[in-house]
CSV table of C-alpha atoms in Angstrom, one decimal:
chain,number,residue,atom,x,y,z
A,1,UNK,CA,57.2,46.8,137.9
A,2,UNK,CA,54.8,49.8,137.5
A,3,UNK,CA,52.4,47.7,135.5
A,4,UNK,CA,50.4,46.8,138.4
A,5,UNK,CA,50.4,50.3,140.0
A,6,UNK,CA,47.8,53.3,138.9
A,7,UNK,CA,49.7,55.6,137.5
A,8,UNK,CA,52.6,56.2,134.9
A,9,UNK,CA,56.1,58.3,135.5
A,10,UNK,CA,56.8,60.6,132.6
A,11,UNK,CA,60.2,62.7,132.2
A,12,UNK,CA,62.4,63.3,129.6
A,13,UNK,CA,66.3,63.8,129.2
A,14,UNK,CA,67.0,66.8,127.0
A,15,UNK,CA,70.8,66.5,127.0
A,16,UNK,CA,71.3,62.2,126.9
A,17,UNK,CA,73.8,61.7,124.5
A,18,UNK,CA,77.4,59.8,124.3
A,19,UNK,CA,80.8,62.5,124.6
A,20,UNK,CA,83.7,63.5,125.7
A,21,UNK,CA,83.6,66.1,128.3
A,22,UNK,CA,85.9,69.2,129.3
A,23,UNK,CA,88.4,66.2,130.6
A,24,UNK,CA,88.3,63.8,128.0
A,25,UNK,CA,86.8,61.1,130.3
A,26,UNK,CA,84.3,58.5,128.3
A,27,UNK,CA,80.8,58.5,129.0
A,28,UNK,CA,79.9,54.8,129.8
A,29,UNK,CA,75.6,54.6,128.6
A,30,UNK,CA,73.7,50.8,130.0
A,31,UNK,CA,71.0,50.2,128.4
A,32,UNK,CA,67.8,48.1,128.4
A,33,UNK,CA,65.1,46.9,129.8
A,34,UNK,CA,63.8,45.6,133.4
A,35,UNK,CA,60.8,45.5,135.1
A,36,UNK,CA,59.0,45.6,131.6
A,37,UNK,CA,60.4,49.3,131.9
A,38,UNK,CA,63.6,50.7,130.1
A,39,UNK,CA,66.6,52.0,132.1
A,40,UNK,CA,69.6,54.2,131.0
A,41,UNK,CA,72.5,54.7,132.6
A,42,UNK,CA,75.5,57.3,131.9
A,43,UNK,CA,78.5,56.6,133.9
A,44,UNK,CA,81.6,59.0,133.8
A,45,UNK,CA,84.3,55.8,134.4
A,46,UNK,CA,86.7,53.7,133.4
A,47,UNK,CA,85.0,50.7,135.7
A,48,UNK,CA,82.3,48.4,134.6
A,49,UNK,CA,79.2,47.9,137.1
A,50,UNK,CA,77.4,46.2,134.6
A,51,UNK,CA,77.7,43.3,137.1
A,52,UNK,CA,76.9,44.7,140.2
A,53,UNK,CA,73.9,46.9,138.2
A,54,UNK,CA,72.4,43.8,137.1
A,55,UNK,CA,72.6,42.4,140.5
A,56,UNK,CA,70.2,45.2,141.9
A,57,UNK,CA,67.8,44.4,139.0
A,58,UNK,CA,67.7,41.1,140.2
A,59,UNK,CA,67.3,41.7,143.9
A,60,UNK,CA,64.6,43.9,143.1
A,61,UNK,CA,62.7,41.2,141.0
A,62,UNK,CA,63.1,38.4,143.1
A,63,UNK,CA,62.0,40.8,146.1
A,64,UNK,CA,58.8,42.6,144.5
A,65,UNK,CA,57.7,41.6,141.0
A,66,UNK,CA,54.4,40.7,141.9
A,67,UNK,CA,53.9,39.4,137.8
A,68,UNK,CA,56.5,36.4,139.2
A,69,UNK,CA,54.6,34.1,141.3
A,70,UNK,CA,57.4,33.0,142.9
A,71,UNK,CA,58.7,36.0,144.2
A,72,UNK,CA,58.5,37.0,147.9
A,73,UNK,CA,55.9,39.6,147.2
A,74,UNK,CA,53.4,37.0,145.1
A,75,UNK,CA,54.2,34.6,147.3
A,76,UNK,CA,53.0,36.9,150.9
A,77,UNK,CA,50.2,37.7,148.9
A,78,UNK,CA,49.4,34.8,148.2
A,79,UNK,CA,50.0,32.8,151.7
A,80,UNK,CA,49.9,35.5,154.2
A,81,UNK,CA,53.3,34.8,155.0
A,82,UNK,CA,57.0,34.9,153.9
A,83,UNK,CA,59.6,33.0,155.9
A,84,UNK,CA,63.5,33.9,155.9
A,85,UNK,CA,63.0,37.2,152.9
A,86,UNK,CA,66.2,38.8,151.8
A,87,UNK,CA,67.4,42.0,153.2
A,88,UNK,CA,66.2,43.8,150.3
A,89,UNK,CA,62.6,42.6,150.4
A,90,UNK,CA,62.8,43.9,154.3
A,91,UNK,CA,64.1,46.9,153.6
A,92,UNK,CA,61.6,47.9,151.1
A,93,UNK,CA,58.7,46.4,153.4
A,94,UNK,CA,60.1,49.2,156.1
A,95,UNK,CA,60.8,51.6,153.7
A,96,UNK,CA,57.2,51.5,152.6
A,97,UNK,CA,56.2,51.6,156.1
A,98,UNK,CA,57.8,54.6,156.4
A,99,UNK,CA,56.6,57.0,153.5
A,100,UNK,CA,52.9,55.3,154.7
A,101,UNK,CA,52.9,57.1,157.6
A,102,UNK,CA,55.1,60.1,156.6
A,103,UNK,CA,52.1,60.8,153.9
A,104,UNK,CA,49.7,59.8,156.7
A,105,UNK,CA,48.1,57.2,154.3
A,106,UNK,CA,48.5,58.5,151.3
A,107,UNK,CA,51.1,56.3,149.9
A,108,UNK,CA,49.8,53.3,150.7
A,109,UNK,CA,50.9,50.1,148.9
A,110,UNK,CA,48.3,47.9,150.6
A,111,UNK,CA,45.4,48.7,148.4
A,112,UNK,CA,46.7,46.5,145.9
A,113,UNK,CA,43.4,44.6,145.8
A,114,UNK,CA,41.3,47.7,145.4
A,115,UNK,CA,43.5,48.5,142.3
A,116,UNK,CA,42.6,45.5,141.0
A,117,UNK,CA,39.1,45.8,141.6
A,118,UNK,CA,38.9,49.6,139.6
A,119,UNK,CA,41.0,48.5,137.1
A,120,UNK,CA,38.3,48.7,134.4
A,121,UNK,CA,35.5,50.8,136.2
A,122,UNK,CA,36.8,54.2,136.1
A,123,UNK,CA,34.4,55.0,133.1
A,124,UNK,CA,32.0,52.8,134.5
A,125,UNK,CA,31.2,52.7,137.6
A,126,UNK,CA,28.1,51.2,137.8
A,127,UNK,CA,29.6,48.3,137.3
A,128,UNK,CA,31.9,48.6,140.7
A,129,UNK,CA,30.4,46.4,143.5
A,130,UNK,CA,30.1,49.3,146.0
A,131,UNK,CA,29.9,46.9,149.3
A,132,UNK,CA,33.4,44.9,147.6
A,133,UNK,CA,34.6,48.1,147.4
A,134,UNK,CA,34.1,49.0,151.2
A,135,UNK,CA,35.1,45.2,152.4
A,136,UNK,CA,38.6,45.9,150.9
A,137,UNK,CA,38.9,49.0,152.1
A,138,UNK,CA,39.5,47.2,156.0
A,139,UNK,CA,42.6,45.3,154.1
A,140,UNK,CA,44.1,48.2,153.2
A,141,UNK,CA,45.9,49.7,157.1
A,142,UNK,CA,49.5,48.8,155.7
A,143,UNK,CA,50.6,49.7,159.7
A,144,UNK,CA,48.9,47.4,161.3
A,145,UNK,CA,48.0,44.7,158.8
A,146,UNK,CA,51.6,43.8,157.9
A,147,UNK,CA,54.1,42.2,160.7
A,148,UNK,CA,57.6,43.0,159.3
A,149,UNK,CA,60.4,41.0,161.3
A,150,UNK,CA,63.8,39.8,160.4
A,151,UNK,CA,63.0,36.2,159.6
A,152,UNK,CA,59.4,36.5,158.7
A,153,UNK,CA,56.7,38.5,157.0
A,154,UNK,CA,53.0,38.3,157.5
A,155,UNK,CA,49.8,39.7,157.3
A,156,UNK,CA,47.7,40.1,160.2
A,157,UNK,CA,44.4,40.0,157.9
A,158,UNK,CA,43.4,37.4,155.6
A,159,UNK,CA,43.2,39.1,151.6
A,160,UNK,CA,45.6,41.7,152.7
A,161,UNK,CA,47.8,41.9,149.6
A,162,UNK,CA,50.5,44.7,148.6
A,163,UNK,CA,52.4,46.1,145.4
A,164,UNK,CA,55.8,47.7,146.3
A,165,UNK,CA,56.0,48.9,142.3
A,166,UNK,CA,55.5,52.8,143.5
A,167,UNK,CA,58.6,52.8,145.3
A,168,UNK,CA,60.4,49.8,143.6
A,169,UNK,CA,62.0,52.1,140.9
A,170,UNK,CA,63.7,54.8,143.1
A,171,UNK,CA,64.6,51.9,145.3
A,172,UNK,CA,66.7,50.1,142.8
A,173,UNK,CA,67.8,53.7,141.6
A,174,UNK,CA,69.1,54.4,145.2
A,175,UNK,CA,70.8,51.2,145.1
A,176,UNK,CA,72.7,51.5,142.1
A,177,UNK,CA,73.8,55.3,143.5
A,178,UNK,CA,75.0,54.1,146.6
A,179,UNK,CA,77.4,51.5,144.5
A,180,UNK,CA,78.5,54.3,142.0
A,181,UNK,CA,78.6,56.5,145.5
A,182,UNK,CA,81.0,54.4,146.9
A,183,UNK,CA,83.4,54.2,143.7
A,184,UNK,CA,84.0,57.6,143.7
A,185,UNK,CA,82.1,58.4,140.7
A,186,UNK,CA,81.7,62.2,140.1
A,187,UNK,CA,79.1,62.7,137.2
A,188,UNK,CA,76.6,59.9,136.8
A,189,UNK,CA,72.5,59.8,135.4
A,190,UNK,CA,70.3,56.9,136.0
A,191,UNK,CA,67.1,56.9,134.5
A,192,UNK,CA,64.7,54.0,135.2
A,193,UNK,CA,60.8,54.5,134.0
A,194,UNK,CA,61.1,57.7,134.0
A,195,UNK,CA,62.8,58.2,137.6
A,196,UNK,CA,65.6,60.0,137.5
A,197,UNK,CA,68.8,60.7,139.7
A,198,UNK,CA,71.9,62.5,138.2
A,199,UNK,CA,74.9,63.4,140.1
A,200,UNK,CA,77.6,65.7,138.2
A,201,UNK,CA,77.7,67.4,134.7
A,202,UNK,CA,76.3,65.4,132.1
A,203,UNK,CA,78.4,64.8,129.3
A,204,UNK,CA,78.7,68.2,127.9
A,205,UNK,CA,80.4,69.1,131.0
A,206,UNK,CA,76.7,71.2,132.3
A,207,UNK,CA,74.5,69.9,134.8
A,208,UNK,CA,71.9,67.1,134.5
A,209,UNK,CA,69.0,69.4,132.4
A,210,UNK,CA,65.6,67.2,133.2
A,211,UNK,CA,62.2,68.0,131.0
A,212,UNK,CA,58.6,67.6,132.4
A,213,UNK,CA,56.0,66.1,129.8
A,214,UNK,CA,52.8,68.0,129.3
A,215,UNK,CA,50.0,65.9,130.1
A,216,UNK,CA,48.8,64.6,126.7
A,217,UNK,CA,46.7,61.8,125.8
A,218,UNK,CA,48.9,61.5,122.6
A,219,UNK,CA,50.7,58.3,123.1
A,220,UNK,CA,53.3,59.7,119.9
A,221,UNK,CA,56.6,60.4,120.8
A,222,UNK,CA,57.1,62.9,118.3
A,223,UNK,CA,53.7,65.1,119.4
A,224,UNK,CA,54.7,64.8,123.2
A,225,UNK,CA,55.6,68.1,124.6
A,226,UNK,CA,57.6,69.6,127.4
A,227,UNK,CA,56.1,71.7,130.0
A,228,UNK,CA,59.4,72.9,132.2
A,229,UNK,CA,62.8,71.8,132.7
A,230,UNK,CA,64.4,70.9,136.0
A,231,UNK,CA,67.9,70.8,136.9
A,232,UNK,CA,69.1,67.7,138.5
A,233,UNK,CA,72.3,67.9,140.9
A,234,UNK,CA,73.3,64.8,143.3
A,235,UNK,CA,69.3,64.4,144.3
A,236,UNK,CA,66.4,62.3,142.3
A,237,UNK,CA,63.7,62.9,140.5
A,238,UNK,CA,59.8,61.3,140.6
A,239,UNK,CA,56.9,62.0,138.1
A,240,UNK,CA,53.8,60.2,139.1
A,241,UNK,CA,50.6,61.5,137.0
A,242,UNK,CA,47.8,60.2,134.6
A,243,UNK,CA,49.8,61.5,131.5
A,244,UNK,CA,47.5,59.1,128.9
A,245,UNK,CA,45.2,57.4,131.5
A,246,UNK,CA,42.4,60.2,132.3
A,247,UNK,CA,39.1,60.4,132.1
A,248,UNK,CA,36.3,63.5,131.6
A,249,UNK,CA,33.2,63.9,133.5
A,250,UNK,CA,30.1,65.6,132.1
A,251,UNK,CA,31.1,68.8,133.1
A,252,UNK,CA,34.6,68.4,130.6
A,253,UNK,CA,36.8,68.0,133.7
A,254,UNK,CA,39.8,65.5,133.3
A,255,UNK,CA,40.2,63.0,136.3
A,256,UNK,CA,43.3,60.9,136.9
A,257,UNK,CA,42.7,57.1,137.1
A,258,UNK,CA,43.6,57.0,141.0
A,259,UNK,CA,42.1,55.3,143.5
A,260,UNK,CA,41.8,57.4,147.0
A,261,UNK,CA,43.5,55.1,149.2
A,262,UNK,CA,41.3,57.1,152.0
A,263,UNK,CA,37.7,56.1,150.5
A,264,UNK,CA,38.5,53.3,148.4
A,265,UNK,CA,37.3,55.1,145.2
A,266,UNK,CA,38.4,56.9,142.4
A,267,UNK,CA,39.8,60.8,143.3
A,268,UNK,CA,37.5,63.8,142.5
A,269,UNK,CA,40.4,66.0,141.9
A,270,UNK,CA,41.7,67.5,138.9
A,271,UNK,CA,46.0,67.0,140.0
A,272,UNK,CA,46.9,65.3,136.6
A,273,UNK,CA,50.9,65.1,137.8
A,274,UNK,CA,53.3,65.7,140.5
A,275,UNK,CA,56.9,66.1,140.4
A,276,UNK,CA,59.0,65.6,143.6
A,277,UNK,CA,62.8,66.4,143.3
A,278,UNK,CA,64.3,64.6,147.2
A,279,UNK,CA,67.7,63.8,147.5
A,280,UNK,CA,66.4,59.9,148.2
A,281,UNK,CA,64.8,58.6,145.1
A,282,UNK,CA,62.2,56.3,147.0
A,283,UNK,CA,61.2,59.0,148.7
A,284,UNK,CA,61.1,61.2,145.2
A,285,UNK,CA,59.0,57.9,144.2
A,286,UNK,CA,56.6,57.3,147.2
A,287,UNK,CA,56.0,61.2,147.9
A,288,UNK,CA,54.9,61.8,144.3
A,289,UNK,CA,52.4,58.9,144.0
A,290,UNK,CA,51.0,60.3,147.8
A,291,UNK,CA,50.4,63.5,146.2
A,292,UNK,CA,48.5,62.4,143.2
A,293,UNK,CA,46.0,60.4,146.1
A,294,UNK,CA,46.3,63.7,148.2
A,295,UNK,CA,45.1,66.3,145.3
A,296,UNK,CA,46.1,69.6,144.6
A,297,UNK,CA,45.5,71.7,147.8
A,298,UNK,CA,47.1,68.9,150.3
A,299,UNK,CA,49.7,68.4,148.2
A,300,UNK,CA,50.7,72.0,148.0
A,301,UNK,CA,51.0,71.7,152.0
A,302,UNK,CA,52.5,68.5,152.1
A,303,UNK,CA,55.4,70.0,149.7
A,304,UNK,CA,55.4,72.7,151.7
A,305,UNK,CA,56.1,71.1,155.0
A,306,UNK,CA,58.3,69.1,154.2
A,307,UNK,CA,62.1,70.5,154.4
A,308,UNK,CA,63.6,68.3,152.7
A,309,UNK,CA,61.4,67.6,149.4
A,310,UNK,CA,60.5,70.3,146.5
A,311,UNK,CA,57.9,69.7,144.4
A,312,UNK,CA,55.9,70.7,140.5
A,313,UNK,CA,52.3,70.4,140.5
A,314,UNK,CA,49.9,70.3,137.2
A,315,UNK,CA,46.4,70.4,137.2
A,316,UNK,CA,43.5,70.9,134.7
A,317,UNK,CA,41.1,74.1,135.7
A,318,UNK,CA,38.2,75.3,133.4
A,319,UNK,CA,39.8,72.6,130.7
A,320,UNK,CA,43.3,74.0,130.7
A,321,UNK,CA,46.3,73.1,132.2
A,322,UNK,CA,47.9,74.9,135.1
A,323,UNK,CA,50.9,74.5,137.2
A,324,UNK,CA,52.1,75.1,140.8
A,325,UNK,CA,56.0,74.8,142.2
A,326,UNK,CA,57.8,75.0,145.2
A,327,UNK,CA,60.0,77.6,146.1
A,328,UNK,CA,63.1,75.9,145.1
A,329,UNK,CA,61.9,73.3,142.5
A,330,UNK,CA,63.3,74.7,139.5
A,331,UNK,CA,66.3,76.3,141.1
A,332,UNK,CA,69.8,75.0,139.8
């Protein structure tokens, strides 16, 4: 679903492999692909939600893959409206809503269009109809242009159009926890495009070990490299950054290929990823992709701030890479 969106999630499992653990229980690993992404799943039981897995996968689609045109998402975008959507479509709608004005703005899934527009003008943006640019920007008040009710879903403003892929991931992640939840499952990692939430000891009986990938423009698995490890215990894990999507300026700085939902064009910062460990994956999802619109220094006291969110920062300075945490990022 994150083929429409501005940015790419990037983490790696350092310990993802099929055992027996200290109690002789059987892993159970799903595998494939959805949302033109791939998913794996470890599952310490004897029950199979293979079913009820793939039944989240489709809510999901049918709800917000705006490549279908006949989802609810294509089809609001493309009418204005959306009569009688399913719970989950309103759920994500509010969720959204939410994060947009817990990251005043900042995570805003309503400037779709201007997306669109940038997608091939970051290098040159002479070619970027600066008035377009500024008309677009009205569509984009996700608050006030959207009407989310029960039976019905408009837009108040002809052209508004929205992507829901920032958050769609940890959404559907959050779902499948809530069944495993439920079930009494103990140890459990779900990894879907790079979101993560693990629960549990992985299948060495330790818990859930998470690497960060160094920004690289390398696209080679085997020259990818990890910058720091995380642990992961009953809470999620988001990675939004320009990992092999940035550009230099003449001065040799790298810039992420994000659109400033504030200004309606591309950032001036140098914040090339942001990590967010939250013990909601959607928000882990949303509050990442704020950040990387936000930059470095409002980031930092957006992390801060916020109670109930850590977060891993890394940024290009005089051509090198640095990195900031939060207090209790990489604590176990």
């Amino acid at each position: 679903m994150k083929g429409a969106i501005y940015f790419f999630c990037v983490v790696v499992l350092l310990f993802l492999v099929s055992c027996k653990t200290n109690n002789k229980e059987t892993y159970k690993t799903l595998q494939g692909v959805v949302f033109g992404t791939e998913y794996n799943i470890q599952i310490d039981s004897h029950i199979d939600f293979s079913k009820q897995i793939d039944s989240v996968f489709k809510a999901v689609d049918r709800a917000a893959n705006t490549y279908d045109k006949n989802s609810q998402i294509s089809v609001l975008n493309r009418t204005g409206v959306y009569k009688d959507p399913s719970p989950t479509f309103v759920d994500m709608l509010k969720k959204a809503q939410y994060y947009y004005n817990q990251s005043n703005g900042y995570f805003n899934p309503a400037i779709y269009p201007l997306i669109s527009e940038w997608k091939n003008g970051f290098e040159n943006r002479a070619e970027i109809d600066t008035s377009k640019v500024v008309q677009l920007l009205k569509l984009t008040d996700f608050k006030n242009n959207i009407s989310i009710e029960k039976n019905l879903i408009k837009t108040t403003e002809t052209g508004v159009e929205i992507d829901l892929s920032a958050l769609g991931e940890g959404y559907t992640i959050d779902a499948i926890a809530s069944i495993l939840n439920k079930s009494g499952v103990k140890n459990y990692m779900i990894e879907l495009g790079g979101e993560m939430y693990a629960k549990g000891n992985n299948p060495r009986g330790k818990i859930w070990l998470i690497g960060i990938e160094k920004p690289s423009s390398t696209t080679s698995m085997s020259e990818r490299a990890v910058i720091n490890t995380v642990y992961l215990n009953d809470v999620g894990l988001s990675t939004s950054g320009s990992y092999r999507k940035f550009y230099s300026d003449s001065l040799g700085n790298k810039h992420s290929h994000i659109v400033d939902p504030k200004t309606g064009f591309p950032v001036s910062h140098h914040l090339l990823s942001a990590s967010i460990k939250s013990k909601a994956s959607t928000e882990a999802d949303a509050l990442a992709t704020a950040c990387m619109a936000m930059g470095l220094n409002k980031a930092k006291q957006f992390i801060e701030d916020k109670l109930a969110i850590e977060g891993f920062l890394i940024f290009s300075e005089n051509d090198s890479l640095k990195v900031w945490s939060s207090n209790k990022f990489l604590q176990e």
